[in-house]
Amino acid sequence: MTMAISMTKTERIQAALAGKQPDTIPYTMWTHFPDDDLDPVANAEKTYDFFKQYDIDILKTMNNGMYSVEDFGCEVDFSEISRGGVARIVRTPVQDAADWKNIKPANILEGALGRELRYLSLLLEKMKDEAAPVLFTVFSPLTTANKLSGSRMLEHIQEGHGDEVRRALDVITQTTCQLVEKAIELGASGIYLATQMSSYDIMSEAMYREYGMPFDLEVLNASSGWCNVVHAHGTNPMFNLLKDYPSHVFNWHAYETLPDVEEAALLTGKCLMGGIYRMDITKGDRNAVRNQIFRTVKTLRGRSLILSPSCVIRHPLDDDMLGFIRKVKQDIEEVLVSHTY
């Protein structure tokens, strides 16, 4: 057996994107820091500590999940966070269909958007000697629009106000593209585009082709990064559409919903990020997690893979469980992959 040459984390990810055999299968995971993610200094510190503690190969920013809507007029109540609760949108700028015309471009250097760019800048400074990629998380324009309307958006479209919604989506997309361009300018290796509406459980494929896909593509095309990820959030994703998006990596809720790993690999032709059902991590189901890692690595033979959970890992974090993932990856890789070098 010929031993693989040791790689940096960046080289490892680049090998995975190119379909080549890395020295070891790259892996990653991410969570939120709800007590700190409104403070860019504290969030950068916590994110960097997470990167070092778990020795992950690619770092996704762990932004406050409401950041994309605040500057467009949403009022968010964060008061329950310190007591273990979640952030709640308490006022939205779109109540009636006529309100869509009031959505105006946001200044990416101010408010919540400016806060998240400062967080990215501070994090990149901490990561400057790590030789590891950093991705900046952005939300699809349709995801942001839906939150801005308190989930009334689909109702407005069905009532015949699609033109008003599309005009607002143009505005949201313009701001999102500016945010993406700035993130890459600061030094991010790419973006992690989260599409939370691209599910057959939420809307029809025809509707997403009209109100989701064109704006997603604008955002992706705004990134000149070398490692752009599409995240198909939730169950029953519109894989038929998302598989052809111009991204380098496809991430979805593997083992929670279709497609299976082999189907996703063959039909996207991309590097996959995934392979572990996140709730099995939360439940501490070690046999399930081991089996998922085994099946994923065996199917892909260790290539075109960034092993990860399907989505954010929930708190409280179980350090023993997260350490178990890395150990099992190494054990399975030794058995399944080392013989192919």
Short mmCIF file of C-alpha atoms in Angstrom, two decimals:
data_model
loop_
_atom_site.label_atom_id
_atom_site.label_comp_id
_atom_site.label_asym_id
_atom_site.label_seq_id
_atom_site.Cartn_x
_atom_site.Cartn_y
_atom_site.Cartn_z
CA MET A 1 0.00 0.00 0.00
CA THR A 2 1.33 3.44 -0.97
CA MET A 3 0.82 5.99 1.76
CA ALA A 4 -0.90 9.23 0.81
CA ILE A 5 1.08 12.42 1.19
CA SER A 6 -0.08 14.53 4.13
CA MET A 7 -2.26 17.44 3.03
CA THR A 8 -3.35 20.71 4.54
CA LYS A 9 -7.06 21.05 5.23
CA THR A 10 -7.45 23.27 2.18
CA GLU A 11 -5.63 20.73 -0.02
CA ARG A 12 -7.82 17.98 1.42
CA ILE A 13 -11.00 19.83 0.51
CA GLN A 14 -9.68 20.68 -2.94
CA ALA A 15 -8.91 16.99 -3.52
CA ALA A 16 -12.45 16.07 -2.48
CA LEU A 17 -13.91 18.65 -4.86
CA ALA A 18 -11.78 17.28 -7.70
CA GLY A 19 -12.84 13.67 -7.02
CA LYS A 20 -9.29 12.70 -6.04
CA GLN A 21 -8.20 10.57 -3.10
CA PRO A 22 -7.29 12.82 -0.16
CA ASP A 23 -4.83 11.76 2.51
CA THR A 24 -7.82 11.29 4.80
CA ILE A 25 -11.53 11.90 4.26
CA PRO A 26 -12.30 15.48 5.25
CA TYR A 27 -15.07 16.05 7.74
CA THR A 28 -16.90 18.93 9.34
CA MET A 29 -19.83 19.86 11.57
CA TRP A 30 -21.45 23.05 12.77
CA THR A 31 -23.78 24.39 15.45
CA HIS A 32 -25.08 27.72 16.75
CA PHE A 33 -23.90 29.74 19.73
CA PRO A 34 -27.19 31.38 20.74
CA ASP A 35 -25.76 33.17 23.75
CA ASP A 36 -22.99 34.77 21.69
CA ASP A 37 -24.03 35.03 18.03
CA LEU A 38 -25.28 38.63 18.31
CA ASP A 39 -21.77 39.68 19.34
CA PRO A 40 -19.32 39.35 16.42
CA VAL A 41 -16.28 39.25 18.71
CA ALA A 42 -17.68 36.50 20.93
CA ASN A 43 -19.06 34.56 17.97
CA ALA A 44 -15.72 34.61 16.17
CA GLU A 45 -14.01 33.37 19.33
CA LYS A 46 -16.53 30.56 19.87
CA THR A 47 -16.44 29.51 16.21
CA TYR A 48 -12.65 29.37 16.17
CA ASP A 49 -12.58 27.41 19.42
CA PHE A 50 -15.06 24.93 17.89
CA PHE A 51 -12.81 24.54 14.86
CA LYS A 52 -9.78 23.83 17.04
CA GLN A 53 -11.54 21.54 19.50
CA TYR A 54 -13.00 19.20 16.89
CA ASP A 55 -10.22 19.61 14.30
CA ILE A 56 -12.65 19.94 11.40
CA ASP A 57 -11.44 20.45 7.84
CA ILE A 58 -13.77 23.17 6.59
CA LEU A 59 -15.40 25.85 8.73
CA LYS A 60 -18.89 27.19 8.07
CA THR A 61 -19.82 30.44 9.77
CA MET A 62 -22.31 29.91 12.58
CA ASN A 63 -24.39 33.01 12.08
CA ASN A 64 -27.46 34.09 13.97
CA GLY A 65 -30.29 32.42 12.07
CA MET A 66 -32.38 35.60 11.85
CA TYR A 67 -29.69 37.87 10.44
CA SER A 68 -31.04 37.96 6.87
CA VAL A 69 -34.40 39.48 7.85
CA GLU A 70 -33.58 42.06 10.51
CA ASP A 71 -32.43 44.84 8.19
CA PHE A 72 -35.51 44.47 5.97
CA GLY A 73 -37.78 45.37 8.87
CA CYS A 74 -38.35 42.25 10.97
CA GLU A 75 -38.35 42.73 14.71
CA VAL A 76 -36.88 39.74 16.53
CA ASP A 77 -37.19 38.91 20.22
CA PHE A 78 -34.03 37.24 21.52
CA SER A 79 -34.97 37.43 25.20
CA GLU A 80 -35.70 33.71 25.60
CA ILE A 81 -32.28 32.65 24.35
CA SER A 82 -30.56 32.97 27.73
CA ARG A 83 -33.26 30.75 29.25
CA GLY A 84 -32.84 28.01 26.68
CA GLY A 85 -35.52 29.23 24.28
CA VAL A 86 -35.37 30.36 20.67
CA ALA A 87 -35.50 33.68 18.86
CA ARG A 88 -38.99 34.74 17.78
CA ILE A 89 -40.06 37.10 15.01
CA VAL A 90 -42.56 39.41 16.71
CA ARG A 91 -43.17 41.89 13.90
CA THR A 92 -42.91 41.48 10.15
CA PRO A 93 -42.87 44.25 7.51
CA VAL A 94 -45.24 42.34 5.20
CA GLN A 95 -48.73 41.79 6.53
CA ASP A 96 -50.77 42.40 3.40
CA ALA A 97 -49.79 41.83 -0.21
CA ALA A 98 -49.50 45.58 -0.76
CA ASP A 99 -46.66 45.69 1.79
CA TRP A 100 -44.23 43.91 -0.53
CA LYS A 101 -43.62 47.22 -2.30
CA ASN A 102 -42.13 48.58 0.94
CA ILE A 103 -39.18 46.16 0.90
CA LYS A 104 -36.12 48.29 0.12
CA PRO A 105 -32.43 47.36 -0.35
CA ALA A 106 -30.47 47.04 2.89
CA ASN A 107 -27.01 48.44 3.53
CA ILE A 108 -24.74 45.44 4.00
CA LEU A 109 -22.25 47.45 6.04
CA GLU A 110 -24.77 48.38 8.73
CA GLY A 111 -27.18 46.64 11.06
CA ALA A 112 -27.36 42.85 11.23
CA LEU A 113 -25.67 42.38 7.85
CA GLY A 114 -22.77 44.56 8.91
CA ARG A 115 -22.57 42.63 12.18
CA GLU A 116 -22.25 39.31 10.33
CA LEU A 117 -19.59 40.67 7.98
CA ARG A 118 -17.61 41.89 10.98
CA TYR A 119 -17.95 38.41 12.51
CA LEU A 120 -16.62 36.91 9.28
CA SER A 121 -13.72 39.34 9.17
CA LEU A 122 -12.73 38.58 12.76
CA LEU A 123 -13.02 34.86 12.16
CA LEU A 124 -10.88 35.01 9.01
CA GLU A 125 -8.21 36.85 10.97
CA LYS A 126 -8.15 34.03 13.51
CA MET A 127 -8.02 31.45 10.71
CA LYS A 128 -5.24 33.09 8.70
CA ASP A 129 -2.59 30.52 9.69
CA GLU A 130 -4.83 27.44 9.66
CA ALA A 131 -4.76 26.58 5.92
CA ALA A 132 -8.46 25.67 6.06
CA PRO A 133 -11.42 26.97 4.02
CA VAL A 134 -14.07 29.21 5.59
CA LEU A 135 -17.59 29.37 4.15
CA PHE A 136 -20.01 32.24 4.73
CA THR A 137 -23.62 31.24 5.36
CA VAL A 138 -26.31 32.98 3.31
CA PHE A 139 -30.01 32.28 2.98
CA SER A 140 -31.86 31.94 -0.29
CA PRO A 141 -33.91 35.03 -1.20
CA LEU A 142 -37.14 33.04 -1.02
CA THR A 143 -36.26 31.87 2.50
CA THR A 144 -35.76 35.47 3.57
CA ALA A 145 -38.94 36.64 1.84
CA ASN A 146 -41.03 33.98 3.53
CA LYS A 147 -39.82 35.06 6.96
CA LEU A 148 -40.41 38.71 6.11
CA SER A 149 -44.08 37.93 5.52
CA GLY A 150 -44.59 35.77 8.58
CA SER A 151 -45.02 32.82 6.18
CA ARG A 152 -47.83 34.61 4.31
CA MET A 153 -45.82 34.72 1.08
CA LEU A 154 -47.29 31.61 -0.55
CA GLU A 155 -50.79 32.79 0.30
CA HIS A 156 -50.08 36.13 -1.39
CA ILE A 157 -48.78 34.38 -4.52
CA GLN A 158 -51.83 32.13 -4.66
CA GLU A 159 -54.08 35.18 -4.33
CA GLY A 160 -52.57 36.63 -7.51
CA HIS A 161 -49.90 38.94 -6.10
CA GLY A 162 -46.92 37.16 -7.62
CA ASP A 163 -45.63 40.29 -9.37
CA GLU A 164 -45.37 42.13 -6.05
CA VAL A 165 -43.52 39.22 -4.47
CA ARG A 166 -41.11 38.98 -7.40
CA ARG A 167 -40.26 42.68 -7.16
CA ALA A 168 -39.42 42.23 -3.49
CA LEU A 169 -37.37 39.15 -4.32
CA ASP A 170 -35.36 41.24 -6.78
CA VAL A 171 -34.56 43.66 -3.94
CA ILE A 172 -33.65 40.91 -1.49
CA THR A 173 -31.49 39.21 -4.11
CA GLN A 174 -29.67 42.45 -4.89
CA THR A 175 -28.74 42.85 -1.22
CA THR A 176 -27.83 39.17 -0.83
CA CYS A 177 -25.53 39.29 -3.86
CA GLN A 178 -23.76 42.34 -2.45
CA LEU A 179 -23.31 40.47 0.82
CA VAL A 180 -21.87 37.46 -1.00
CA GLU A 181 -19.45 39.57 -3.02
CA LYS A 182 -18.23 41.28 0.13
CA ALA A 183 -17.77 37.97 1.95
CA ILE A 184 -15.57 36.66 -0.86
CA GLU A 185 -13.68 39.94 -0.97
CA LEU A 186 -12.93 39.57 2.75
CA GLY A 187 -11.44 36.14 2.14
CA ALA A 188 -14.17 33.50 2.43
CA SER A 189 -13.50 30.46 0.24
CA GLY A 190 -17.14 30.28 -0.79
CA ILE A 191 -20.70 30.47 0.43
CA TYR A 192 -23.07 28.02 2.07
CA LEU A 193 -26.45 28.76 0.46
CA ALA A 194 -29.28 27.48 2.64
CA THR A 195 -32.53 26.90 0.73
CA GLN A 196 -35.28 26.31 3.27
CA MET A 197 -38.23 26.54 0.85
CA SER A 198 -37.06 24.11 -1.84
CA SER A 199 -39.16 21.20 -0.59
CA TYR A 200 -42.11 19.44 -2.22
CA ASP A 201 -43.68 19.50 1.26
CA ILE A 202 -43.85 23.30 1.04
CA MET A 203 -44.55 24.25 -2.57
CA SER A 204 -44.74 22.91 -6.11
CA GLU A 205 -41.72 22.54 -8.34
CA ALA A 206 -43.31 24.90 -10.89
CA MET A 207 -43.69 27.57 -8.22
CA TYR A 208 -40.10 27.16 -7.07
CA ARG A 209 -38.87 27.42 -10.65
CA GLU A 210 -40.52 30.83 -10.83
CA TYR A 211 -39.99 32.28 -7.35
CA GLY A 212 -36.97 30.42 -6.01
CA MET A 213 -34.58 29.09 -8.62
CA PRO A 214 -33.79 32.27 -10.62
CA PHE A 215 -32.88 34.17 -7.46
CA ASP A 216 -30.86 31.28 -6.02
CA LEU A 217 -28.83 31.21 -9.22
CA GLU A 218 -28.14 34.94 -9.02
CA VAL A 219 -26.78 34.50 -5.51
CA LEU A 220 -24.60 31.54 -6.46
CA ASN A 221 -23.27 33.34 -9.52
CA ALA A 222 -22.37 36.32 -7.32
CA SER A 223 -19.80 34.16 -5.53
CA SER A 224 -16.39 33.83 -7.15
CA GLY A 225 -15.34 31.46 -4.39
CA TRP A 226 -13.85 28.06 -5.14
CA CYS A 227 -16.01 26.12 -2.65
CA ASN A 228 -19.69 27.02 -2.89
CA VAL A 229 -22.16 24.73 -1.13
CA VAL A 230 -25.90 24.33 -1.71
CA HIS A 231 -27.78 23.16 1.39
CA ALA A 232 -31.17 21.57 0.66
CA HIS A 233 -32.83 22.00 4.03
CA GLY A 234 -35.41 19.60 5.39
CA THR A 235 -37.22 16.61 3.98
CA ASN A 236 -38.45 15.91 0.45
CA PRO A 237 -36.10 18.39 -1.25
CA MET A 238 -36.48 19.39 -4.89
CA PHE A 239 -33.46 17.37 -5.86
CA ASN A 240 -34.54 17.39 -9.50
CA LEU A 241 -33.81 21.14 -9.55
CA LEU A 242 -31.07 21.54 -6.99
CA LYS A 243 -28.78 18.85 -8.39
CA ASP A 244 -27.94 21.06 -11.37
CA TYR A 245 -27.23 24.25 -9.43
CA PRO A 246 -23.75 25.68 -10.20
CA SER A 247 -22.20 24.77 -6.86
CA HIS A 248 -19.12 22.75 -6.02
CA VAL A 249 -20.73 20.83 -3.16
CA PHE A 250 -24.21 19.46 -2.45
CA ASN A 251 -25.41 19.12 1.15
CA TRP A 252 -28.76 17.65 2.22
CA HIS A 253 -30.42 15.68 5.01
CA ALA A 254 -28.91 12.33 4.07
CA TYR A 255 -30.46 9.27 5.77
CA GLU A 256 -33.41 11.43 6.81
CA THR A 257 -34.80 11.88 3.31
CA LEU A 258 -34.10 10.93 -0.29
CA PRO A 259 -31.95 10.96 -2.36
CA ASP A 260 -29.67 8.28 -0.98
CA VAL A 261 -25.94 8.83 -1.09
CA GLU A 262 -25.29 6.87 -4.28
CA GLU A 263 -28.09 8.63 -6.15
CA ALA A 264 -26.93 12.06 -5.01
CA ALA A 265 -23.34 11.33 -6.05
CA LEU A 266 -24.19 9.98 -9.49
CA LEU A 267 -26.81 12.57 -10.42
CA THR A 268 -25.07 15.69 -9.12
CA GLY A 269 -21.56 14.73 -10.21
CA LYS A 270 -20.43 16.89 -7.29
CA CYS A 271 -18.64 16.48 -4.03
CA LEU A 272 -21.15 15.62 -1.29
CA MET A 273 -21.23 17.14 2.18
CA GLY A 274 -23.17 14.89 4.51
CA GLY A 275 -23.49 11.24 5.40
CA ILE A 276 -24.71 11.44 9.01
CA TYR A 277 -28.28 12.00 10.21
CA ARG A 278 -27.90 14.84 12.69
CA MET A 279 -30.65 13.72 15.09
CA ASP A 280 -28.86 10.42 15.62
CA ILE A 281 -25.93 12.50 16.84
CA THR A 282 -28.23 14.38 19.21
CA LYS A 283 -29.80 11.12 20.45
CA GLY A 284 -26.38 9.56 20.90
CA ASP A 285 -27.27 6.59 18.70
CA ARG A 286 -23.75 5.33 18.09
CA ASN A 287 -24.72 2.26 16.10
CA ALA A 288 -26.78 4.33 13.67
CA VAL A 289 -24.02 6.91 13.26
CA ARG A 290 -21.38 4.23 12.73
CA ASN A 291 -23.54 2.49 10.13
CA GLN A 292 -24.19 5.73 8.25
CA ILE A 293 -20.50 6.57 8.13
CA PHE A 294 -19.73 3.03 6.96
CA ARG A 295 -22.34 3.11 4.20
CA THR A 296 -21.35 6.58 3.04
CA VAL A 297 -17.62 5.88 2.89
CA LYS A 298 -18.17 2.48 1.25
CA THR A 299 -20.49 3.93 -1.39
CA LEU A 300 -18.16 6.78 -2.33
CA ARG A 301 -14.89 4.92 -1.67
CA GLY A 302 -13.68 7.96 0.21
CA ARG A 303 -13.78 10.29 -2.77
CA SER A 304 -15.88 13.38 -3.48
CA LEU A 305 -16.94 13.42 0.17
CA ILE A 306 -16.85 15.86 3.05
CA LEU A 307 -18.29 13.77 5.85
CA SER A 308 -20.70 15.79 7.97
CA PRO A 309 -24.07 15.81 9.68
CA SER A 310 -27.00 16.85 7.50
CA CYS A 311 -27.50 20.20 9.22
CA VAL A 312 -26.77 22.09 12.42
CA ILE A 313 -26.05 20.00 15.55
CA ARG A 314 -28.36 20.94 18.37
CA HIS A 315 -27.32 21.91 21.87
CA PRO A 316 -26.29 20.71 24.33
CA LEU A 317 -23.28 19.33 22.51
CA ASP A 318 -22.04 15.91 23.58
CA ASP A 319 -18.25 16.05 23.34
CA ASP A 320 -17.93 12.27 23.65
CA MET A 321 -20.38 11.75 20.77
CA LEU A 322 -18.64 14.28 18.53
CA GLY A 323 -15.29 12.69 19.29
CA PHE A 324 -16.81 9.30 18.48
CA ILE A 325 -17.62 10.50 14.95
CA ARG A 326 -14.00 11.32 14.21
CA LYS A 327 -12.73 8.03 15.68
CA VAL A 328 -15.26 5.94 13.73
CA LYS A 329 -14.40 7.80 10.52
CA GLN A 330 -10.75 6.93 11.01
CA ASP A 331 -11.48 3.28 11.82
CA ILE A 332 -13.78 2.79 8.85
CA GLU A 333 -11.46 4.64 6.53
CA GLU A 334 -8.59 2.39 7.53
CA VAL A 335 -10.61 -0.69 6.61
CA LEU A 336 -12.43 0.55 3.49
CA VAL A 337 -10.28 3.23 1.90
CA SER A 338 -6.64 2.57 2.68
CA HIS A 339 -6.61 -0.41 0.34
CA THR A 340 -7.43 1.82 -2.62
CA TYR A 341 -4.39 4.11 -2.29
#
